[in-house]
mmCIF file of C-alpha atoms in Angstrom:
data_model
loop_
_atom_site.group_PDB
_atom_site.id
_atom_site.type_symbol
_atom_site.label_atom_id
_atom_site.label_comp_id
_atom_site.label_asym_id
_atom_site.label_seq_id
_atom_site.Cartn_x
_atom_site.Cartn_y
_atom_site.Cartn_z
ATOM 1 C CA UNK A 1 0.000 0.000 0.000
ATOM 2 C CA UNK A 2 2.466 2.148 0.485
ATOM 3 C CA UNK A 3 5.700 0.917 -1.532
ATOM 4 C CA UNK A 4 7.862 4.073 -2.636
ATOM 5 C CA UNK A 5 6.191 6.310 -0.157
ATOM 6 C CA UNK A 6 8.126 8.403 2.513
ATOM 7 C CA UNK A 7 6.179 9.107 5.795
ATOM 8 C CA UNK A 8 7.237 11.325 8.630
ATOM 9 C CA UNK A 9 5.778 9.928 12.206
ATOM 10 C CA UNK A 10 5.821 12.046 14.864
ATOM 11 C CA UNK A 11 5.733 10.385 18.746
ATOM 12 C CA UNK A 12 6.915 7.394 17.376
ATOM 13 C CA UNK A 13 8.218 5.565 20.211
ATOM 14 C CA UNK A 14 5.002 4.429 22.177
ATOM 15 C CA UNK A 15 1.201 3.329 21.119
ATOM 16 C CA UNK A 16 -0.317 4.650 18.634
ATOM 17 C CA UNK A 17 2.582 6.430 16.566
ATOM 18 C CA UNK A 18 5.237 2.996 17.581
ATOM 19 C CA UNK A 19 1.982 0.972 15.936
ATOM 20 C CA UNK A 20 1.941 3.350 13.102
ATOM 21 C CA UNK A 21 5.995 3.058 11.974
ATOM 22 C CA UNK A 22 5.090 -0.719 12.199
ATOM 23 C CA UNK A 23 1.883 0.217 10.256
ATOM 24 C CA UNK A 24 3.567 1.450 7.700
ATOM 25 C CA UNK A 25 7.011 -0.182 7.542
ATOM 26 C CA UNK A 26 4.790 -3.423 6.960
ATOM 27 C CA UNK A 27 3.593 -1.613 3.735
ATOM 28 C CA UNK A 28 6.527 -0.403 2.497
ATOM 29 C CA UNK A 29 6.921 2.732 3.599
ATOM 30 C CA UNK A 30 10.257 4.615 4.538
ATOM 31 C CA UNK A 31 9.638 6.008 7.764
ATOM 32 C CA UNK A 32 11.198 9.443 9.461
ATOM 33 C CA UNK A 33 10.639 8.100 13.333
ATOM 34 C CA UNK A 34 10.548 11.536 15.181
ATOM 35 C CA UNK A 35 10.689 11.471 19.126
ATOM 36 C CA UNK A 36 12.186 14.366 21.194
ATOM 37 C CA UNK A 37 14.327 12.243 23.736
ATOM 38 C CA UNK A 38 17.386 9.802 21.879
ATOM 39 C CA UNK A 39 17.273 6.465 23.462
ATOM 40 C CA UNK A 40 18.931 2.515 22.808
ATOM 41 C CA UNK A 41 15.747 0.818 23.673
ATOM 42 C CA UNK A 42 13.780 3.302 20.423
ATOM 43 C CA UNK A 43 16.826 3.144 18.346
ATOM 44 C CA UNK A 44 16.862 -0.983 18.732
ATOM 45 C CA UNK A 45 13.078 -0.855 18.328
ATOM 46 C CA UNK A 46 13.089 0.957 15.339
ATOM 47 C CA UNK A 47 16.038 -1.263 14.076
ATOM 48 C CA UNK A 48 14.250 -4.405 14.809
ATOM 49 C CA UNK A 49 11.162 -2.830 12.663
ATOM 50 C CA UNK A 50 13.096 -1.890 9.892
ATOM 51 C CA UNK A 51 14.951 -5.338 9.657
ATOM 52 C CA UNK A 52 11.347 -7.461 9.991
ATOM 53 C CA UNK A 53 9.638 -5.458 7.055
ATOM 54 C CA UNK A 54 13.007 -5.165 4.835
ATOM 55 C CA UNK A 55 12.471 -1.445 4.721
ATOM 56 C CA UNK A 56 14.362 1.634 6.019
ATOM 57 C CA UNK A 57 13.223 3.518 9.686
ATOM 58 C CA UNK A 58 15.307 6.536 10.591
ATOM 59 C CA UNK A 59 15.023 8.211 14.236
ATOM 60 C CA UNK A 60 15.129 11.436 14.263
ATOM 61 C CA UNK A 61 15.236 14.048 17.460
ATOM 62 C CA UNK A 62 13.493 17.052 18.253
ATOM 63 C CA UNK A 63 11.390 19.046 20.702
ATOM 64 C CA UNK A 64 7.916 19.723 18.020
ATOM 65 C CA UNK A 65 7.186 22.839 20.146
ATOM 66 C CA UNK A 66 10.319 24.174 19.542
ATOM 67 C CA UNK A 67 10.253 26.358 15.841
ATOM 68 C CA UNK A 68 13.742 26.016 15.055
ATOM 69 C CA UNK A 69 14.373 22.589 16.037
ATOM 70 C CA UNK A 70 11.399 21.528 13.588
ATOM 71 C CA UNK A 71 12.622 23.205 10.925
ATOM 72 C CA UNK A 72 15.745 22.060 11.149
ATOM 73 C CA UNK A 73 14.509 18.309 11.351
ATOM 74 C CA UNK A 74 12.217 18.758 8.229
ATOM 75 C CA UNK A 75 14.823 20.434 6.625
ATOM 76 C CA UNK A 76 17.475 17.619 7.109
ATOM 77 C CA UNK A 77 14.473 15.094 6.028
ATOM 78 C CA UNK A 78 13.974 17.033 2.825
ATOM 79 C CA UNK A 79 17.517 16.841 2.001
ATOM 80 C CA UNK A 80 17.412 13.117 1.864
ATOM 81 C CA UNK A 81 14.832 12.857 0.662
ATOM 82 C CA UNK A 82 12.653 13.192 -3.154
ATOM 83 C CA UNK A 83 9.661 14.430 -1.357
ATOM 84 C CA UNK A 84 7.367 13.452 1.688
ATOM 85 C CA UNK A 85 4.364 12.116 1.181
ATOM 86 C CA UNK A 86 2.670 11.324 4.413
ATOM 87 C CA UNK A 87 3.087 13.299 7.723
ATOM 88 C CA UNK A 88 1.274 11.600 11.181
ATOM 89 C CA UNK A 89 1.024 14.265 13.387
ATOM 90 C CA UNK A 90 0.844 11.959 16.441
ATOM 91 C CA UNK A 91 2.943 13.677 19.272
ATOM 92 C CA UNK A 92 0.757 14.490 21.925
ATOM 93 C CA UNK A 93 0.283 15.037 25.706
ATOM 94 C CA UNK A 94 -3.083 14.501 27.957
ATOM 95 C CA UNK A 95 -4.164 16.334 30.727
ATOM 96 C CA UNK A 96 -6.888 15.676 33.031
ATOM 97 C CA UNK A 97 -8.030 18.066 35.719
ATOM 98 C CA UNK A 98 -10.745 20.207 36.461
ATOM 99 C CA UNK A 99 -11.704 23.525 34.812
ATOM 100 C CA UNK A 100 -11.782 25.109 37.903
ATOM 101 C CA UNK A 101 -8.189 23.710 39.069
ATOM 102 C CA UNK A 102 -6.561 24.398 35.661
ATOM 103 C CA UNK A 103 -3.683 26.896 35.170
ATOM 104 C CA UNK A 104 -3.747 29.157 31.988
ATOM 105 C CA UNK A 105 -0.221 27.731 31.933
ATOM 106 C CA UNK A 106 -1.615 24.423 31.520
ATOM 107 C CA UNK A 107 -4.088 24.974 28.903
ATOM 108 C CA UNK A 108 -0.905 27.408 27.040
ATOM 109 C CA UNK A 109 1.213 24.084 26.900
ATOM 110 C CA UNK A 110 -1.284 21.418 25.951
ATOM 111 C CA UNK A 111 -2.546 23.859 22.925
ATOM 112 C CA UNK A 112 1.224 24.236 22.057
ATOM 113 C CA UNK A 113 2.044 20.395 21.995
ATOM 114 C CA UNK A 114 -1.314 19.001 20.826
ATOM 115 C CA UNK A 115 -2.201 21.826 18.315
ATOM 116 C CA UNK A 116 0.803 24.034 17.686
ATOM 117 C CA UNK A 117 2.685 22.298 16.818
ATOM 118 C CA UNK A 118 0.927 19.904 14.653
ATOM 119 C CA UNK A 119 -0.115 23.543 12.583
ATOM 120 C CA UNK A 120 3.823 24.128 12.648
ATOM 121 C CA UNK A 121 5.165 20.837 11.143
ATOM 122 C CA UNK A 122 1.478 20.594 8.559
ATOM 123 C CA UNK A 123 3.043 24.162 7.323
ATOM 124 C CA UNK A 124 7.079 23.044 6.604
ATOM 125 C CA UNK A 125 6.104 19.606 5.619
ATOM 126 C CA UNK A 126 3.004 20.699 2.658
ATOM 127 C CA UNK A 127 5.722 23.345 1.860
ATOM 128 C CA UNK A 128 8.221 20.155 0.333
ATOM 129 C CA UNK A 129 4.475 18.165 -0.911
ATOM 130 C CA UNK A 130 3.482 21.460 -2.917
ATOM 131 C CA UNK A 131 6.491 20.929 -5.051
ATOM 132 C CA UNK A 132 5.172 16.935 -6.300
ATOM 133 C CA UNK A 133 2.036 18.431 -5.731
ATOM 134 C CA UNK A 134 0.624 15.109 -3.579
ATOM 135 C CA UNK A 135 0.801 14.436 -0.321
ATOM 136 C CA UNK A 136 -1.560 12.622 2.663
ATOM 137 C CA UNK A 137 -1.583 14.496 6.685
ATOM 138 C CA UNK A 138 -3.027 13.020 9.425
ATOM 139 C CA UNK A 139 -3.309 14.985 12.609
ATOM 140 C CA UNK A 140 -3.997 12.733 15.666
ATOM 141 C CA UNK A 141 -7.396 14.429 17.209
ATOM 142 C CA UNK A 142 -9.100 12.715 19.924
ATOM 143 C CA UNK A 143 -13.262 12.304 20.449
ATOM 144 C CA UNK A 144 -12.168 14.353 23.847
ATOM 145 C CA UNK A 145 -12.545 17.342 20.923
ATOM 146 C CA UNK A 146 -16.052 16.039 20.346
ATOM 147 C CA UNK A 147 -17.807 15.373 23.105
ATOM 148 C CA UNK A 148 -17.501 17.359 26.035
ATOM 149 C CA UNK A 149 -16.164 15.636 29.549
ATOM 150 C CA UNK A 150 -15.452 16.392 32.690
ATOM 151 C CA UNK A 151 -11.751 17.728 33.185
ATOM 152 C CA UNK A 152 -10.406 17.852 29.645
ATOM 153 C CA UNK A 153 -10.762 21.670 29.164
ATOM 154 C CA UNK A 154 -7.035 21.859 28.576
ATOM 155 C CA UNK A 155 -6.899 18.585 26.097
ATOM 156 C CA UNK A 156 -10.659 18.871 24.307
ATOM 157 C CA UNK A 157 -9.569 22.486 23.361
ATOM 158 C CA UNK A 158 -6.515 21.040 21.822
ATOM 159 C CA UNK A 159 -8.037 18.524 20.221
ATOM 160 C CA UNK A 160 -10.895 20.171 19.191
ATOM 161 C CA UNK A 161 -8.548 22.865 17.850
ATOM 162 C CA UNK A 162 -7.021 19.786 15.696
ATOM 163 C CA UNK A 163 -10.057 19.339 14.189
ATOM 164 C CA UNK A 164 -11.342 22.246 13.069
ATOM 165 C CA UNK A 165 -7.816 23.406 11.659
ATOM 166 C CA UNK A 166 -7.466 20.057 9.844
ATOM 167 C CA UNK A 167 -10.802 21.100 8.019
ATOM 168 C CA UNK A 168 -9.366 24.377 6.933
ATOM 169 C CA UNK A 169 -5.710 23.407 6.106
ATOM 170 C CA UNK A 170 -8.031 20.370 3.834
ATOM 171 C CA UNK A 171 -9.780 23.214 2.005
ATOM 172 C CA UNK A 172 -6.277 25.300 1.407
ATOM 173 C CA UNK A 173 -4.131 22.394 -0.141
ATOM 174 C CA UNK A 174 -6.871 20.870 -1.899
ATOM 175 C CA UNK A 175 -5.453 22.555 -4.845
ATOM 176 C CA UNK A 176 -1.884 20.757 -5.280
ATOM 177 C CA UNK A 177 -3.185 17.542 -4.459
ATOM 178 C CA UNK A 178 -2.811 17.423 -0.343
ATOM 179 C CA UNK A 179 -5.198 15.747 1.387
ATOM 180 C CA UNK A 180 -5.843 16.380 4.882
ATOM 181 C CA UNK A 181 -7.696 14.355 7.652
ATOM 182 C CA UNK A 182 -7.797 13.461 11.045
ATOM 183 C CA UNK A 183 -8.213 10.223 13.256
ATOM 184 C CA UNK A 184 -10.102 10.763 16.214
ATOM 185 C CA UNK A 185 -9.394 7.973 18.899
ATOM 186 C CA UNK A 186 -11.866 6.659 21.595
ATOM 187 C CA UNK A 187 -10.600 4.558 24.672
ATOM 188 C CA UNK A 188 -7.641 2.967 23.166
ATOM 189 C CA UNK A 189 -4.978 0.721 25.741
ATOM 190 C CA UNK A 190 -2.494 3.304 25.698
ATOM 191 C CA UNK A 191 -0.031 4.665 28.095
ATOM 192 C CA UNK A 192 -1.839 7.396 28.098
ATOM 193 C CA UNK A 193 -5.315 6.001 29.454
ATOM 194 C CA UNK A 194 -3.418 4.336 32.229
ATOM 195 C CA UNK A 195 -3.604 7.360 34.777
ATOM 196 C CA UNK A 196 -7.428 8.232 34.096
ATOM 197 C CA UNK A 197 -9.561 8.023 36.771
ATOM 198 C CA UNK A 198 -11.206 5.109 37.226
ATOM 199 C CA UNK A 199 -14.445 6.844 37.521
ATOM 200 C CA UNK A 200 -14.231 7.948 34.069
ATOM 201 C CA UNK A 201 -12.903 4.964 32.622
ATOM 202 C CA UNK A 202 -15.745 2.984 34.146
ATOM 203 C CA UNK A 203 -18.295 5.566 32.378
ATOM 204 C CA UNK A 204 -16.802 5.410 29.195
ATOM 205 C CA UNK A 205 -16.722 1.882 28.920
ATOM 206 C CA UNK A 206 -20.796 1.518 29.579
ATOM 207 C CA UNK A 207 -20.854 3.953 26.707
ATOM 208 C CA UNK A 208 -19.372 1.597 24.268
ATOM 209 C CA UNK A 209 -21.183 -0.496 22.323
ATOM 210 C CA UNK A 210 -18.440 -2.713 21.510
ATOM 211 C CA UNK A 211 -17.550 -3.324 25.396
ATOM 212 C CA UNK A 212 -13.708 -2.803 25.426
ATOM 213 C CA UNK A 213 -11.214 -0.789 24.864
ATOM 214 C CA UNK A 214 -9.408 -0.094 21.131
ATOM 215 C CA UNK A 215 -5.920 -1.196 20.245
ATOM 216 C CA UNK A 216 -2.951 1.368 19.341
ATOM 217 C CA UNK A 217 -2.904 -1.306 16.150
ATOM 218 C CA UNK A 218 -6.434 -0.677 15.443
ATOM 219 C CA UNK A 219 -6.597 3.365 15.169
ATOM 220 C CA UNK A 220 -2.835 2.623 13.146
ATOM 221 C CA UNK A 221 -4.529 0.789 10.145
ATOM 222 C CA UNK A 222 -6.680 3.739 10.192
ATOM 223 C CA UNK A 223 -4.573 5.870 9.475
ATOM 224 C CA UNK A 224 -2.624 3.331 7.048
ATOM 225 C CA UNK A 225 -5.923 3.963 5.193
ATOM 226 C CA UNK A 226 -6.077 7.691 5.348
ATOM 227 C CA UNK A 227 -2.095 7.775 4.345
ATOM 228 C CA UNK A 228 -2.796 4.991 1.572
ATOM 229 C CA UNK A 229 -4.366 5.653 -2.112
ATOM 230 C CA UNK A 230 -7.429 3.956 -0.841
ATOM 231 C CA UNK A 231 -8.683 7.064 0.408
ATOM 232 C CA UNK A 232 -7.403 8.949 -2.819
ATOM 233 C CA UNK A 233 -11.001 11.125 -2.536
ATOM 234 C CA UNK A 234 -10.735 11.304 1.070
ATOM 235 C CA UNK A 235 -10.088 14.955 2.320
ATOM 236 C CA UNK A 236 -11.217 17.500 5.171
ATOM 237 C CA UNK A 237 -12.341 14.251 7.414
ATOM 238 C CA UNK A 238 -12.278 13.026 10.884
ATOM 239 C CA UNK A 239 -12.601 9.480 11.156
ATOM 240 C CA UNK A 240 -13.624 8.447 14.552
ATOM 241 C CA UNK A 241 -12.386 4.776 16.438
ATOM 242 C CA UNK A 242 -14.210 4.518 19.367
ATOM 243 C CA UNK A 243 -15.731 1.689 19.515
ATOM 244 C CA UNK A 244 -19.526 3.158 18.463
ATOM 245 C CA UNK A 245 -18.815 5.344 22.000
ATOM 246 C CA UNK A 246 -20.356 8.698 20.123
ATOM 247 C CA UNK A 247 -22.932 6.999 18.485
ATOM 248 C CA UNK A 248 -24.185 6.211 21.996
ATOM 249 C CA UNK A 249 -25.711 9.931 22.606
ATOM 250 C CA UNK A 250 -24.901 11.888 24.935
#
């Protein structure tokens, strides 16, 4: 599916972006593995991918909130690269806490790492797909930017932010052949679901018609799809895995 392709994955060491390099690598793909912190147990991970699927995974390090650091790494890709066709915008942090107990600073950093800077890499990355004039991004939303829930003021904004600007950055590169959608998990066994409340994990799970929580692999062959050809006429979108949790009411 995705044989001559070039992806960039950011927050590729754990759940869904580490299921989305093996996603991919499984299809062909050339992967850019972007983390911010440089570690042996990623690096063998990545090698280990790499040597299973016959295909070539490079790590690459940097902060995405920080401007210059992003550029640089996108400018280094580009270098070695013909062109990128697919950018994940994965990298992401959660917050839970309470309107009422949340710092401005708080809600400042989550927009920064869960919408900023997906709007920062979306801008240098279409800059290098305007020149093939093709390309596939998938920002990483979250149905916490759907349906409103008790503290997630600081990550529903984000996420809902992610949504909305995937819409309009859709309608803008439309015309040199970028196609832009996003993926908008449920509960999915992640790292990051493993310091929720139990209160609100309990809730959720009543709420989902399929009784269980998702799998980082599952929401990764959604995006395979989104990234792929298969979804050639596929633009503007948010897919939602869940589970059938929205379709539940509210």
């Amino acid at each position: 599916m995705l044989t001559g392709k070039t992806a960039i994955i950011t927050g590729a060491n754990r759940g869904i972006g580490l299921a989305t390099v093996e996603a991919f690598a499984k299809q062909g793909a050339v992967v850019w593995a972007c983390v911010r912190t440089q570690s042996e147990e990623f690096e063998q991970k990545m090698k280990e991918i790499s040597s299973e699927y016959a295909t070539t995974i490079t790590p690459v390090y940097f902060d995405v909130t920080k401007e210059s650091e992003a550029k640089e790494a996108v400018k280094m890709i580009g270098g070695y690269s013909k062109g990128i066709d697919i950018l994940v915008n994965n990298a992401g942090i959660s917050v839970e806490r309470l309107f009422s107990m949340t710092s401005i600073e708080t809600i400042g950093n989550t927009m920064e790492v869960n919408f900023l800077s997906q709007v920062r890499l979306a801008q240098l990355v279409s800059r290098l797909m305007v020149r093939n004039r093709t390309g596939s991004i998938i920002n990483i939303a979250s149905v916490s930017g759907i349906e409103s829930e008790q503290g997630s003021i600081a990550y529903g904004s984000s996420k809902a932010a992610v949504i909305f600007s995937t819409k309009t950055m859709a309608v803008e590169l439309g015309k040199y052949g970028i196609r832009v959608n996003s993926v908008s998990p449920g509960f999915i066994d992640t790292d990051m679901w493993k310091n929720r409340d139990n209160d609100v994990s309990d809730r959720i799970m009543t709420r989902t018609p399929l009784g269980r929580k998702g799998t980082a692999q599952e929401v990764a062959n959604v995006i395979l799809f989104l990234a792929s050809d298969m979804a050639s006429y596929m633009t503007g979108q948010n897919l939602v895995v869940d589970g059938g949790r929205l379709g539940w009411g509210y």
